[in-house]
PDB file of C-alpha atoms in Angstrom:
ATOM      1  CA  UNK Z   1     100.522 127.544 122.974  1.00 49.00           C
ATOM      2  CA  UNK Z   2     101.652 129.392 119.848  1.00 47.00           C
ATOM      3  CA  UNK Z   3      99.510 129.964 116.757  1.00 46.00           C
ATOM      4  CA  UNK Z   4     101.202 132.026 114.068  1.00 46.00           C
ATOM      5  CA  UNK Z   5     100.249 130.698 110.616  1.00 43.00           C
ATOM      6  CA  UNK Z   6     101.646 133.725 108.756  1.00 42.00           C
ATOM      7  CA  UNK Z   7     105.030 133.988 110.430  1.00 40.00           C
ATOM      8  CA  UNK Z   8     108.015 133.248 108.184  1.00 43.00           C
ATOM      9  CA  UNK Z   9     110.897 133.866 110.560  1.00 45.00           C
ATOM     10  CA  UNK Z  10     112.318 132.695 113.842  1.00 46.00           C
ATOM     11  CA  UNK Z  11     110.315 133.613 116.931  1.00 52.00           C
ATOM     12  CA  UNK Z  12     111.377 134.009 120.523  1.00 54.00           C
ATOM     13  CA  UNK Z  13     109.222 132.563 123.277  1.00 55.00           C
ATOM     14  CA  UNK Z  14     108.399 134.169 126.599  1.00 60.00           C
ATOM     15  CA  UNK Z  15     111.229 133.530 129.060  1.00 63.00           C
ATOM     16  CA  UNK Z  16     111.588 130.059 130.564  1.00 69.00           C
ATOM     17  CA  UNK Z  17     108.409 128.183 129.551  1.00 72.00           C
ATOM     18  CA  UNK Z  18     108.422 124.486 130.386  1.00 81.00           C
ATOM     19  CA  UNK Z  19     105.804 123.474 127.779  1.00 83.00           C
ATOM     20  CA  UNK Z  20     105.520 124.582 124.161  1.00 82.00           C
ATOM     21  CA  UNK Z  21     102.679 123.709 121.753  1.00 76.00           C
ATOM     22  CA  UNK Z  22     103.112 124.845 118.151  1.00 76.00           C
ATOM     23  CA  UNK Z  23      99.948 125.015 116.047  1.00 71.00           C
ATOM     24  CA  UNK Z  24      99.300 126.149 112.463  1.00 66.00           C
ATOM     25  CA  UNK Z  25     102.944 126.885 111.698  1.00 63.00           C
ATOM     26  CA  UNK Z  26     102.382 125.523 108.206  1.00 59.00           C
ATOM     27  CA  UNK Z  27     105.446 127.042 106.625  1.00 55.00           C
ATOM     28  CA  UNK Z  28     108.633 124.977 107.018  1.00 54.00           C
ATOM     29  CA  UNK Z  29     110.746 128.095 107.535  1.00 56.00           C
ATOM     30  CA  UNK Z  30     109.004 128.841 110.814  1.00 57.00           C
ATOM     31  CA  UNK Z  31     111.321 128.094 113.703  1.00 62.00           C
ATOM     32  CA  UNK Z  32     111.226 128.895 117.404  1.00 67.00           C
ATOM     33  CA  UNK Z  33     114.316 129.684 119.434  1.00 67.00           C
ATOM     34  CA  UNK Z  34     113.661 127.374 122.334  1.00 64.00           C
ATOM     35  CA  UNK Z  35     114.854 127.738 125.942  1.00 59.00           C
ATOM     36  CA  UNK Z  36     116.249 124.229 125.735  1.00 70.00           C
ATOM     37  CA  UNK Z  37     117.461 123.742 129.339  1.00 79.00           C
ATOM     38  CA  UNK Z  38     113.988 124.115 130.883  1.00 83.00           C
ATOM     39  CA  UNK Z  39     111.538 122.655 128.387  1.00 88.00           C
ATOM     40  CA  UNK Z  40     109.831 119.394 129.447  1.00 93.00           C
ATOM     41  CA  UNK Z  41     107.144 119.092 126.751  1.00 93.00           C
ATOM     42  CA  UNK Z  42     107.103 120.106 123.101  1.00 91.00           C
ATOM     43  CA  UNK Z  43     104.386 119.524 120.480  1.00 87.00           C
ATOM     44  CA  UNK Z  44     104.172 120.547 116.821  1.00 84.00           C
ATOM     45  CA  UNK Z  45     101.180 119.774 114.577  1.00 77.00           C
ATOM     46  CA  UNK Z  46     102.883 120.184 111.174  1.00 74.00           C
ATOM     47  CA  UNK Z  47     102.351 117.046 109.087  1.00 70.00           C
ATOM     48  CA  UNK Z  48     104.677 117.526 106.126  1.00 66.00           C
ATOM     49  CA  UNK Z  49     108.225 118.745 105.932  1.00 65.00           C
ATOM     50  CA  UNK Z  50     111.732 118.135 104.747  1.00 70.00           C
ATOM     51  CA  UNK Z  51     114.973 117.138 106.396  1.00 79.00           C
ATOM     52  CA  UNK Z  52     115.349 120.553 108.029  1.00 80.00           C
ATOM     53  CA  UNK Z  53     112.346 119.906 110.269  1.00 82.00           C
ATOM     54  CA  UNK Z  54     113.751 116.532 111.308  1.00 87.00           C
ATOM     55  CA  UNK Z  55     117.046 118.298 112.078  1.00 87.00           C
ATOM     56  CA  UNK Z  56     115.107 120.781 114.209  1.00 86.00           C
ATOM     57  CA  UNK Z  57     113.625 117.997 116.343  1.00 88.00           C
ATOM     58  CA  UNK Z  58     116.995 116.283 116.645  1.00 91.00           C
ATOM     59  CA  UNK Z  59     118.509 119.576 117.819  1.00 89.00           C
ATOM     60  CA  UNK Z  60     115.687 119.904 120.332  1.00 89.00           C
ATOM     61  CA  UNK Z  61     116.473 116.455 121.721  1.00 92.00           C
ATOM     62  CA  UNK Z  62     120.192 117.182 121.833  1.00 91.00           C
ATOM     63  CA  UNK Z  63     119.808 120.446 123.759  1.00 89.00           C
ATOM     64  CA  UNK Z  64     116.896 119.644 126.085  1.00 90.00           C
ATOM     65  CA  UNK Z  65     118.134 117.665 129.087  1.00 92.00           C
ATOM     66  CA  UNK Z  66     114.729 117.851 130.818  1.00 94.00           C
ATOM     67  CA  UNK Z  67     112.496 117.056 127.836  1.00 95.00           C
ATOM     68  CA  UNK Z  68     110.059 114.259 128.760  1.00 97.00           C
ATOM     69  CA  UNK Z  69     107.390 114.476 126.023  1.00 96.00           C
ATOM     70  CA  UNK Z  70     107.927 115.079 122.307  1.00 95.00           C
ATOM     71  CA  UNK Z  71     104.771 115.127 120.176  1.00 93.00           C
ATOM     72  CA  UNK Z  72     105.119 115.598 116.402  1.00 89.00           C
ATOM     73  CA  UNK Z  73     103.156 114.782 113.236  1.00 79.00           C
ATOM     74  CA  UNK Z  74     105.962 115.424 110.781  1.00 72.00           C
ATOM     75  CA  UNK Z  75     106.663 113.094 107.845  1.00 68.00           C
ATOM     76  CA  UNK Z  76     109.001 113.104 104.904  1.00 60.00           C
ATOM     77  CA  UNK Z  77     106.867 112.960 101.749  1.00 51.00           C
ATOM     78  CA  UNK Z  78     109.706 111.219  99.905  1.00 49.00           C
ATOM     79  CA  UNK Z  79     110.243 110.988  96.125  1.00 45.00           C
ATOM     80  CA  UNK Z  80     107.473 109.715  93.803  1.00 39.00           C
ATOM     81  CA  UNK Z  81     106.573 106.093  94.510  1.00 41.00           C
ATOM     82  CA  UNK Z  82     108.122 106.098  97.980  1.00 46.00           C
ATOM     83  CA  UNK Z  83     106.746 107.200 101.324  1.00 46.00           C
ATOM     84  CA  UNK Z  84     110.098 108.034 102.887  1.00 45.00           C
ATOM     85  CA  UNK Z  85     113.818 108.081 102.205  1.00 45.00           C
ATOM     86  CA  UNK Z  86     117.052 107.835 104.204  1.00 50.00           C
ATOM     87  CA  UNK Z  87     118.293 110.956 105.882  1.00 49.00           C
ATOM     88  CA  UNK Z  88     121.320 112.609 104.274  1.00 50.00           C
ATOM     89  CA  UNK Z  89     122.508 113.703 107.699  1.00 50.00           C
ATOM     90  CA  UNK Z  90     125.576 111.734 108.754  1.00 48.00           C
ATOM     91  CA  UNK Z  91     125.912 113.169 112.260  1.00 61.00           C
ATOM     92  CA  UNK Z  92     125.092 109.861 113.970  1.00 84.00           C
ATOM     93  CA  UNK Z  93     122.638 108.867 116.668  1.00 93.00           C
ATOM     94  CA  UNK Z  94     121.386 111.375 119.245  1.00 94.00           C
ATOM     95  CA  UNK Z  95     120.639 109.945 122.699  1.00 96.00           C
ATOM     96  CA  UNK Z  96     118.120 111.570 125.025  1.00 95.00           C
ATOM     97  CA  UNK Z  97     117.930 109.998 128.483  1.00 96.00           C
ATOM     98  CA  UNK Z  98     114.954 112.117 129.612  1.00 97.00           C
ATOM     99  CA  UNK Z  99     112.253 111.447 126.982  1.00 97.00           C
ATOM    100  CA  UNK Z 100     109.577 109.077 128.280  1.00 98.00           C
ATOM    101  CA  UNK Z 101     106.715 109.765 125.846  1.00 98.00           C
ATOM    102  CA  UNK Z 102     107.143 110.070 122.064  1.00 98.00           C
ATOM    103  CA  UNK Z 103     104.480 110.746 119.427  1.00 95.00           C
ATOM    104  CA  UNK Z 104     106.058 110.566 115.970  1.00 92.00           C
ATOM    105  CA  UNK Z 105     105.604 109.080 112.510  1.00 88.00           C
ATOM    106  CA  UNK Z 106     108.808 110.250 110.812  1.00 88.00           C
ATOM    107  CA  UNK Z 107     111.050 107.348 109.780  1.00 89.00           C
ATOM    108  CA  UNK Z 108     114.046 109.656 109.385  1.00 89.00           C
ATOM    109  CA  UNK Z 109     113.665 110.865 112.979  1.00 92.00           C
ATOM    110  CA  UNK Z 110     113.377 107.286 114.281  1.00 94.00           C
ATOM    111  CA  UNK Z 111     116.628 106.375 112.540  1.00 94.00           C
ATOM    112  CA  UNK Z 112     118.533 109.190 114.253  1.00 95.00           C
ATOM    113  CA  UNK Z 113     117.536 108.828 117.903  1.00 96.00           C
ATOM    114  CA  UNK Z 114     118.053 106.603 120.919  1.00 97.00           C
ATOM    115  CA  UNK Z 115     115.678 106.958 123.884  1.00 98.00           C
ATOM    116  CA  UNK Z 116     116.719 104.626 126.729  1.00 98.00           C
ATOM    117  CA  UNK Z 117     114.022 105.978 129.119  1.00 98.00           C
ATOM    118  CA  UNK Z 118     111.123 105.691 126.628  1.00 98.00           C
ATOM    119  CA  UNK Z 119     107.972 104.246 128.219  1.00 98.00           C
ATOM    120  CA  UNK Z 120     105.238 105.224 125.738  1.00 98.00           C
ATOM    121  CA  UNK Z 121     105.300 105.412 121.928  1.00 98.00           C
ATOM    122  CA  UNK Z 122     102.409 106.606 119.747  1.00 96.00           C
ATOM    123  CA  UNK Z 123     102.662 106.428 115.961  1.00 93.00           C
ATOM    124  CA  UNK Z 124      99.820 108.344 114.327  1.00 85.00           C
ATOM    125  CA  UNK Z 125      99.834 109.973 110.909  1.00 72.00           C
ATOM    126  CA  UNK Z 126      96.305 111.369 111.258  1.00 64.00           C
ATOM    127  CA  UNK Z 127      94.975 111.998 107.733  1.00 60.00           C
ATOM    128  CA  UNK Z 128      97.708 110.314 105.681  1.00 63.00           C
ATOM    129  CA  UNK Z 129      99.078 106.784 105.551  1.00 70.00           C
ATOM    130  CA  UNK Z 130     102.246 105.931 107.438  1.00 77.00           C
ATOM    131  CA  UNK Z 131     105.563 105.726 105.563  1.00 78.00           C
ATOM    132  CA  UNK Z 132     106.303 102.259 104.209  1.00 78.00           C
ATOM    133  CA  UNK Z 133     109.499 102.018 106.245  1.00 86.00           C
ATOM    134  CA  UNK Z 134     108.112 103.259 109.557  1.00 88.00           C
ATOM    135  CA  UNK Z 135     107.891  99.850 111.270  1.00 90.00           C
ATOM    136  CA  UNK Z 136     111.501  98.800 110.533  1.00 92.00           C
ATOM    137  CA  UNK Z 137     112.654 102.245 111.683  1.00 93.00           C
ATOM    138  CA  UNK Z 138     110.680 101.895 114.933  1.00 94.00           C
ATOM    139  CA  UNK Z 139     112.064  98.437 115.593  1.00 94.00           C
ATOM    140  CA  UNK Z 140     115.655  99.596 115.036  1.00 95.00           C
ATOM    141  CA  UNK Z 141     115.110 102.561 117.369  1.00 96.00           C
ATOM    142  CA  UNK Z 142     113.677 100.346 120.119  1.00 96.00           C
ATOM    143  CA  UNK Z 143     116.467  97.778 119.823  1.00 95.00           C
ATOM    144  CA  UNK Z 144     119.061 100.556 119.881  1.00 96.00           C
ATOM    145  CA  UNK Z 145     117.429 102.291 122.863  1.00 96.00           C
ATOM    146  CA  UNK Z 146     116.968  99.187 125.056  1.00 95.00           C
ATOM    147  CA  UNK Z 147     114.110 101.119 126.665  1.00 96.00           C
ATOM    148  CA  UNK Z 148     111.447  99.965 129.180  1.00 95.00           C
ATOM    149  CA  UNK Z 149     108.564 100.527 126.723  1.00 97.00           C
ATOM    150  CA  UNK Z 150     105.206  99.895 128.395  1.00 98.00           C
ATOM    151  CA  UNK Z 151     102.674 101.401 125.987  1.00 98.00           C
ATOM    152  CA  UNK Z 152     102.644 101.124 122.190  1.00 97.00           C
ATOM    153  CA  UNK Z 153      99.929 102.636 119.982  1.00 95.00           C
ATOM    154  CA  UNK Z 154     100.142 102.401 116.191  1.00 91.00           C
ATOM    155  CA  UNK Z 155      97.392 104.058 114.170  1.00 86.00           C
ATOM    156  CA  UNK Z 156      96.977 103.416 110.437  1.00 77.00           C
ATOM    157  CA  UNK Z 157      99.139 100.362 111.010  1.00 68.00           C
ATOM    158  CA  UNK Z 158     100.339  98.593 107.860  1.00 66.00           C
ATOM    159  CA  UNK Z 159     100.109  94.807 107.796  1.00 63.00           C
ATOM    160  CA  UNK Z 160     103.787  94.009 108.087  1.00 69.00           C
ATOM    161  CA  UNK Z 161     105.906  91.290 109.694  1.00 75.00           C
ATOM    162  CA  UNK Z 162     107.965  94.016 111.378  1.00 86.00           C
ATOM    163  CA  UNK Z 163     104.988  94.622 113.649  1.00 87.00           C
ATOM    164  CA  UNK Z 164     105.639  91.203 115.183  1.00 87.00           C
ATOM    165  CA  UNK Z 165     109.388  91.903 115.324  1.00 89.00           C
ATOM    166  CA  UNK Z 166     108.696  95.115 117.232  1.00 92.00           C
ATOM    167  CA  UNK Z 167     106.813  93.148 119.886  1.00 91.00           C
ATOM    168  CA  UNK Z 168     109.675  90.671 120.147  1.00 90.00           C
ATOM    169  CA  UNK Z 169     111.902  93.583 121.206  1.00 90.00           C
ATOM    170  CA  UNK Z 170     109.441  94.909 123.840  1.00 93.00           C
ATOM    171  CA  UNK Z 171     108.795  92.044 126.299  1.00 92.00           C
ATOM    172  CA  UNK Z 172     107.806  94.452 129.093  1.00 94.00           C
ATOM    173  CA  UNK Z 173     104.876  95.879 127.083  1.00 96.00           C
ATOM    174  CA  UNK Z 174     101.664  96.223 129.108  1.00 97.00           C
ATOM    175  CA  UNK Z 175      99.429  98.083 126.627  1.00 97.00           C
ATOM    176  CA  UNK Z 176      99.108  97.551 122.862  1.00 96.00           C
ATOM    177  CA  UNK Z 177      96.695  99.503 120.648  1.00 95.00           C
ATOM    178  CA  UNK Z 178      96.465  98.958 116.886  1.00 92.00           C
ATOM    179  CA  UNK Z 179      94.277 100.794 114.369  1.00 88.00           C
ATOM    180  CA  UNK Z 180      93.983  99.523 110.795  1.00 83.00           C
ATOM    181  CA  UNK Z 181      92.511 101.881 108.154  1.00 78.00           C
ATOM    182  CA  UNK Z 182      91.719  98.984 105.817  1.00 76.00           C
ATOM    183  CA  UNK Z 183      91.763  95.212 105.898  1.00 80.00           C
ATOM    184  CA  UNK Z 184      93.231  92.452 103.756  1.00 79.00           C
ATOM    185  CA  UNK Z 185      94.559  88.933 104.152  1.00 82.00           C
ATOM    186  CA  UNK Z 186      97.983  90.466 104.826  1.00 82.00           C
ATOM    187  CA  UNK Z 187      96.693  92.370 107.844  1.00 83.00           C
ATOM    188  CA  UNK Z 188      94.776  89.327 109.015  1.00 86.00           C
ATOM    189  CA  UNK Z 189      97.871  87.111 108.833  1.00 87.00           C
ATOM    190  CA  UNK Z 190      99.949  89.723 110.649  1.00 87.00           C
ATOM    191  CA  UNK Z 191      97.501  90.079 113.545  1.00 89.00           C
ATOM    192  CA  UNK Z 192      97.021  86.305 113.733  1.00 90.00           C
ATOM    193  CA  UNK Z 193     100.794  85.861 114.025  1.00 89.00           C
ATOM    194  CA  UNK Z 194     100.926  88.679 116.572  1.00 89.00           C
ATOM    195  CA  UNK Z 195      98.328  86.966 118.775  1.00 91.00           C
ATOM    196  CA  UNK Z 196     100.184  83.655 118.586  1.00 89.00           C
ATOM    197  CA  UNK Z 197     103.477  85.336 119.509  1.00 87.00           C
ATOM    198  CA  UNK Z 198     101.901  87.420 122.288  1.00 87.00           C
ATOM    199  CA  UNK Z 199     101.211  84.279 124.304  1.00 85.00           C
ATOM    200  CA  UNK Z 200     104.980  83.802 124.612  1.00 87.00           C
ATOM    201  CA  UNK Z 201     106.665  87.184 124.196  1.00 89.00           C
ATOM    202  CA  UNK Z 202     104.351  89.600 126.062  1.00 91.00           C
ATOM    203  CA  UNK Z 203     104.061  88.184 129.593  1.00 92.00           C
ATOM    204  CA  UNK Z 204     103.019  91.529 131.131  1.00 94.00           C
ATOM    205  CA  UNK Z 205     100.338  92.504 128.595  1.00 95.00           C
ATOM    206  CA  UNK Z 206      97.288  94.000 130.321  1.00 96.00           C
ATOM    207  CA  UNK Z 207      95.478  95.877 127.522  1.00 97.00           C
ATOM    208  CA  UNK Z 208      95.018  94.759 123.894  1.00 96.00           C
ATOM    209  CA  UNK Z 209      92.926  96.999 121.632  1.00 96.00           C
ATOM    210  CA  UNK Z 210      92.512  96.142 117.921  1.00 93.00           C
ATOM    211  CA  UNK Z 211      90.309  98.330 115.757  1.00 90.00           C
ATOM    212  CA  UNK Z 212      89.724  98.129 112.010  1.00 83.00           C
ATOM    213  CA  UNK Z 213      88.012 101.164 110.536  1.00 73.00           C
ATOM    214  CA  UNK Z 214      87.397 102.584 107.081  1.00 64.00           C
ATOM    215  CA  UNK Z 215      85.271 105.633 106.514  1.00 55.00           C
ATOM    216  CA  UNK Z 216      83.766 104.203 103.321  1.00 58.00           C
ATOM    217  CA  UNK Z 217      84.226 100.466 102.925  1.00 59.00           C
ATOM    218  CA  UNK Z 218      83.681  97.325 104.946  1.00 63.00           C
ATOM    219  CA  UNK Z 219      86.354  94.762 105.714  1.00 66.00           C
ATOM    220  CA  UNK Z 220      86.146  91.041 105.034  1.00 70.00           C
ATOM    221  CA  UNK Z 221      88.041  88.085 106.466  1.00 76.00           C
ATOM    222  CA  UNK Z 222      88.869  88.313 110.173  1.00 85.00           C
ATOM    223  CA  UNK Z 223      90.305  84.875 110.882  1.00 86.00           C
ATOM    224  CA  UNK Z 224      92.361  86.259 113.781  1.00 89.00           C
ATOM    225  CA  UNK Z 225      89.137  86.479 115.814  1.00 89.00           C
ATOM    226  CA  UNK Z 226      89.297  82.799 116.645  1.00 88.00           C
ATOM    227  CA  UNK Z 227      90.501  80.183 119.086  1.00 88.00           C
ATOM    228  CA  UNK Z 228      93.964  81.773 119.202  1.00 90.00           C
ATOM    229  CA  UNK Z 229      92.473  84.920 120.680  1.00 91.00           C
ATOM    230  CA  UNK Z 230      90.692  82.872 123.338  1.00 91.00           C
ATOM    231  CA  UNK Z 231      93.934  81.008 124.089  1.00 92.00           C
ATOM    232  CA  UNK Z 232      95.723  84.339 124.590  1.00 92.00           C
ATOM    233  CA  UNK Z 233      93.090  85.530 127.069  1.00 93.00           C
ATOM    234  CA  UNK Z 234      93.306  82.246 128.980  1.00 91.00           C
ATOM    235  CA  UNK Z 235      97.114  82.133 128.896  1.00 89.00           C
ATOM    236  CA  UNK Z 236      97.433  85.697 130.196  1.00 90.00           C
ATOM    237  CA  UNK Z 237      95.340  86.162 133.375  1.00 90.00           C
ATOM    238  CA  UNK Z 238      96.872  89.627 133.647  1.00 93.00           C
ATOM    239  CA  UNK Z 239      95.233  90.637 130.359  1.00 94.00           C
ATOM    240  CA  UNK Z 240      92.411  92.628 131.915  1.00 95.00           C
ATOM    241  CA  UNK Z 241      91.185  94.533 128.837  1.00 96.00           C
ATOM    242  CA  UNK Z 242      90.563  93.087 125.372  1.00 95.00           C
ATOM    243  CA  UNK Z 243      88.744  95.215 122.819  1.00 95.00           C
ATOM    244  CA  UNK Z 244      88.281  94.073 119.218  1.00 93.00           C
ATOM    245  CA  UNK Z 245      86.076  96.131 116.915  1.00 89.00           C
ATOM    246  CA  UNK Z 246      85.910  95.750 113.136  1.00 84.00           C
ATOM    247  CA  UNK Z 247      83.721  97.206 110.418  1.00 80.00           C
ATOM    248  CA  UNK Z 248      82.162  94.391 108.425  1.00 78.00           C
ATOM    249  CA  UNK Z 249      78.849  93.027 107.323  1.00 75.00           C
ATOM    250  CA  UNK Z 250      80.128  89.472 107.760  1.00 74.00           C
ATOM    251  CA  UNK Z 251      79.252  87.353 110.751  1.00 75.00           C
ATOM    252  CA  UNK Z 252      82.416  86.241 112.558  1.00 80.00           C
ATOM    253  CA  UNK Z 253      82.325  82.450 112.405  1.00 78.00           C
ATOM    254  CA  UNK Z 254      85.830  81.388 113.492  1.00 83.00           C
ATOM    255  CA  UNK Z 255      84.913  81.708 117.171  1.00 84.00           C
ATOM    256  CA  UNK Z 256      82.655  78.783 117.997  1.00 87.00           C
ATOM    257  CA  UNK Z 257      79.779  78.973 120.437  1.00 89.00           C
ATOM    258  CA  UNK Z 258      81.777  77.221 123.164  1.00 91.00           C
ATOM    259  CA  UNK Z 259      84.605  79.756 122.662  1.00 90.00           C
ATOM    260  CA  UNK Z 260      82.181  82.638 123.085  1.00 91.00           C
ATOM    261  CA  UNK Z 261      80.750  81.051 126.218  1.00 92.00           C
ATOM    262  CA  UNK Z 262      84.256  80.761 127.704  1.00 93.00           C
ATOM    263  CA  UNK Z 263      84.979  84.410 126.927  1.00 93.00           C
ATOM    264  CA  UNK Z 264      81.687  85.504 128.463  1.00 93.00           C
ATOM    265  CA  UNK Z 265      82.463  83.468 131.574  1.00 93.00           C
ATOM    266  CA  UNK Z 266      85.845  85.212 131.885  1.00 93.00           C
ATOM    267  CA  UNK Z 267      84.109  88.555 131.374  1.00 93.00           C
ATOM    268  CA  UNK Z 268      81.705  87.769 134.208  1.00 93.00           C
ATOM    269  CA  UNK Z 269      84.756  87.393 136.471  1.00 92.00           C
ATOM    270  CA  UNK Z 270      85.597  91.065 136.041  1.00 92.00           C
ATOM    271  CA  UNK Z 271      87.759  91.141 132.925  1.00 94.00           C
ATOM    272  CA  UNK Z 272      86.854  93.815 130.363  1.00 95.00           C
ATOM    273  CA  UNK Z 273      86.407  91.760 127.187  1.00 95.00           C
ATOM    274  CA  UNK Z 274      84.648  93.069 124.086  1.00 94.00           C
ATOM    275  CA  UNK Z 275      84.378  91.745 120.515  1.00 93.00           C
ATOM    276  CA  UNK Z 276      82.026  93.661 118.223  1.00 90.00           C
ATOM    277  CA  UNK Z 277      81.378  94.291 114.539  1.00 84.00           C
ATOM    278  CA  UNK Z 278      79.611  97.263 113.055  1.00 77.00           C
ATOM    279  CA  UNK Z 279      78.430  98.199 109.585  1.00 69.00           C
ATOM    280  CA  UNK Z 280      75.641  97.830 107.072  1.00 58.00           C
ATOM    281  CA  UNK Z 281      75.609  98.223 103.314  1.00 49.00           C
ATOM    282  CA  UNK Z 282      73.576 101.104 102.014  1.00 50.00           C
ATOM    283  CA  UNK Z 283      71.126 100.570  99.202  1.00 48.00           C
ATOM    284  CA  UNK Z 284      71.904 102.806  96.273  1.00 49.00           C
ATOM    285  CA  UNK Z 285      74.268 103.404  93.418  1.00 47.00           C
ATOM    286  CA  UNK Z 286      77.326 102.350  95.394  1.00 51.00           C
ATOM    287  CA  UNK Z 287      76.338  99.274  97.360  1.00 48.00           C
ATOM    288  CA  UNK Z 288      79.747  99.071  99.061  1.00 50.00           C
ATOM    289  CA  UNK Z 289      79.184 102.183 101.111  1.00 48.00           C
ATOM    290  CA  UNK Z 290      77.721 101.602 104.517  1.00 44.00           C
ATOM    291  CA  UNK Z 291      76.421 103.183 107.676  1.00 46.00           C
ATOM    292  CA  UNK Z 292      78.799 102.600 110.583  1.00 46.00           C
ATOM    293  CA  UNK Z 293      76.142 103.150 113.221  1.00 47.00           C
ATOM    294  CA  UNK Z 294      73.845 100.352 112.056  1.00 55.00           C
ATOM    295  CA  UNK Z 295      73.906  96.620 112.658  1.00 68.00           C
ATOM    296  CA  UNK Z 296      76.103  96.461 115.718  1.00 72.00           C
ATOM    297  CA  UNK Z 297      76.819  92.830 116.577  1.00 79.00           C
ATOM    298  CA  UNK Z 298      78.099  92.091 120.059  1.00 82.00           C
ATOM    299  CA  UNK Z 299      79.868  88.752 120.407  1.00 85.00           C
ATOM    300  CA  UNK Z 300      81.322  89.278 123.859  1.00 87.00           C
TER     301      UNK Z 300
END
């Protein structure tokens, strides 16, 4: 692991490491001369950058025949009013046949790579929202790669129809995790459509985890937690884990008592099913703020 926040020039690593973790290299000019032939895992915690950092990762993929895990946080900030913009690089698509696990949230990087061996994809922007064009870029990359993707995790997921299109291109998916930083009718419609589609397009799904969180405000309107969710659980006996947790003061009313009883019966047969809400308004000047740890409601 390398931590050199003040370095402004290229650095050489010890000879022949197989794993490299870059931390606190805040300055974009910081680069590491990598022993490309041997490296199997590379991580870099820088969140913001320009096209040169994307080029650096593309070069890493091009020259690392054994690289299996690439973990980055890098995003293009884009011009005012946009979260991302097309890469000016015209060098074409880079194919890496060794990468199996990718953590990335850079649309420009997604548009420049093909990963036919990819099994796990995590999209997490940590403290900032994802680029507006990240989902279309992911879908194009997956279609281009024709990879055997098994695990997909999208954090700070925008409510977007491309989320459903992504699932249509990954029929072998076994694990899907979605985190929503806020909630609106758009997100609700997207997840509702996703659940309907999942009954047909995700025959191997074993884990479905949907979590809505917001550090300050409660969500309202969770129509997706209804009969369609029960139908998915019943239609997919292989779906062993279902976890739905949302932050709201509302009582979920779309699931009827008989639906809850069916879910509890399936849970008693050994399936890990959980539907919970959490949150309570605080009394004070801002009555929309709440305490996450209070008023936990367990439905299943």
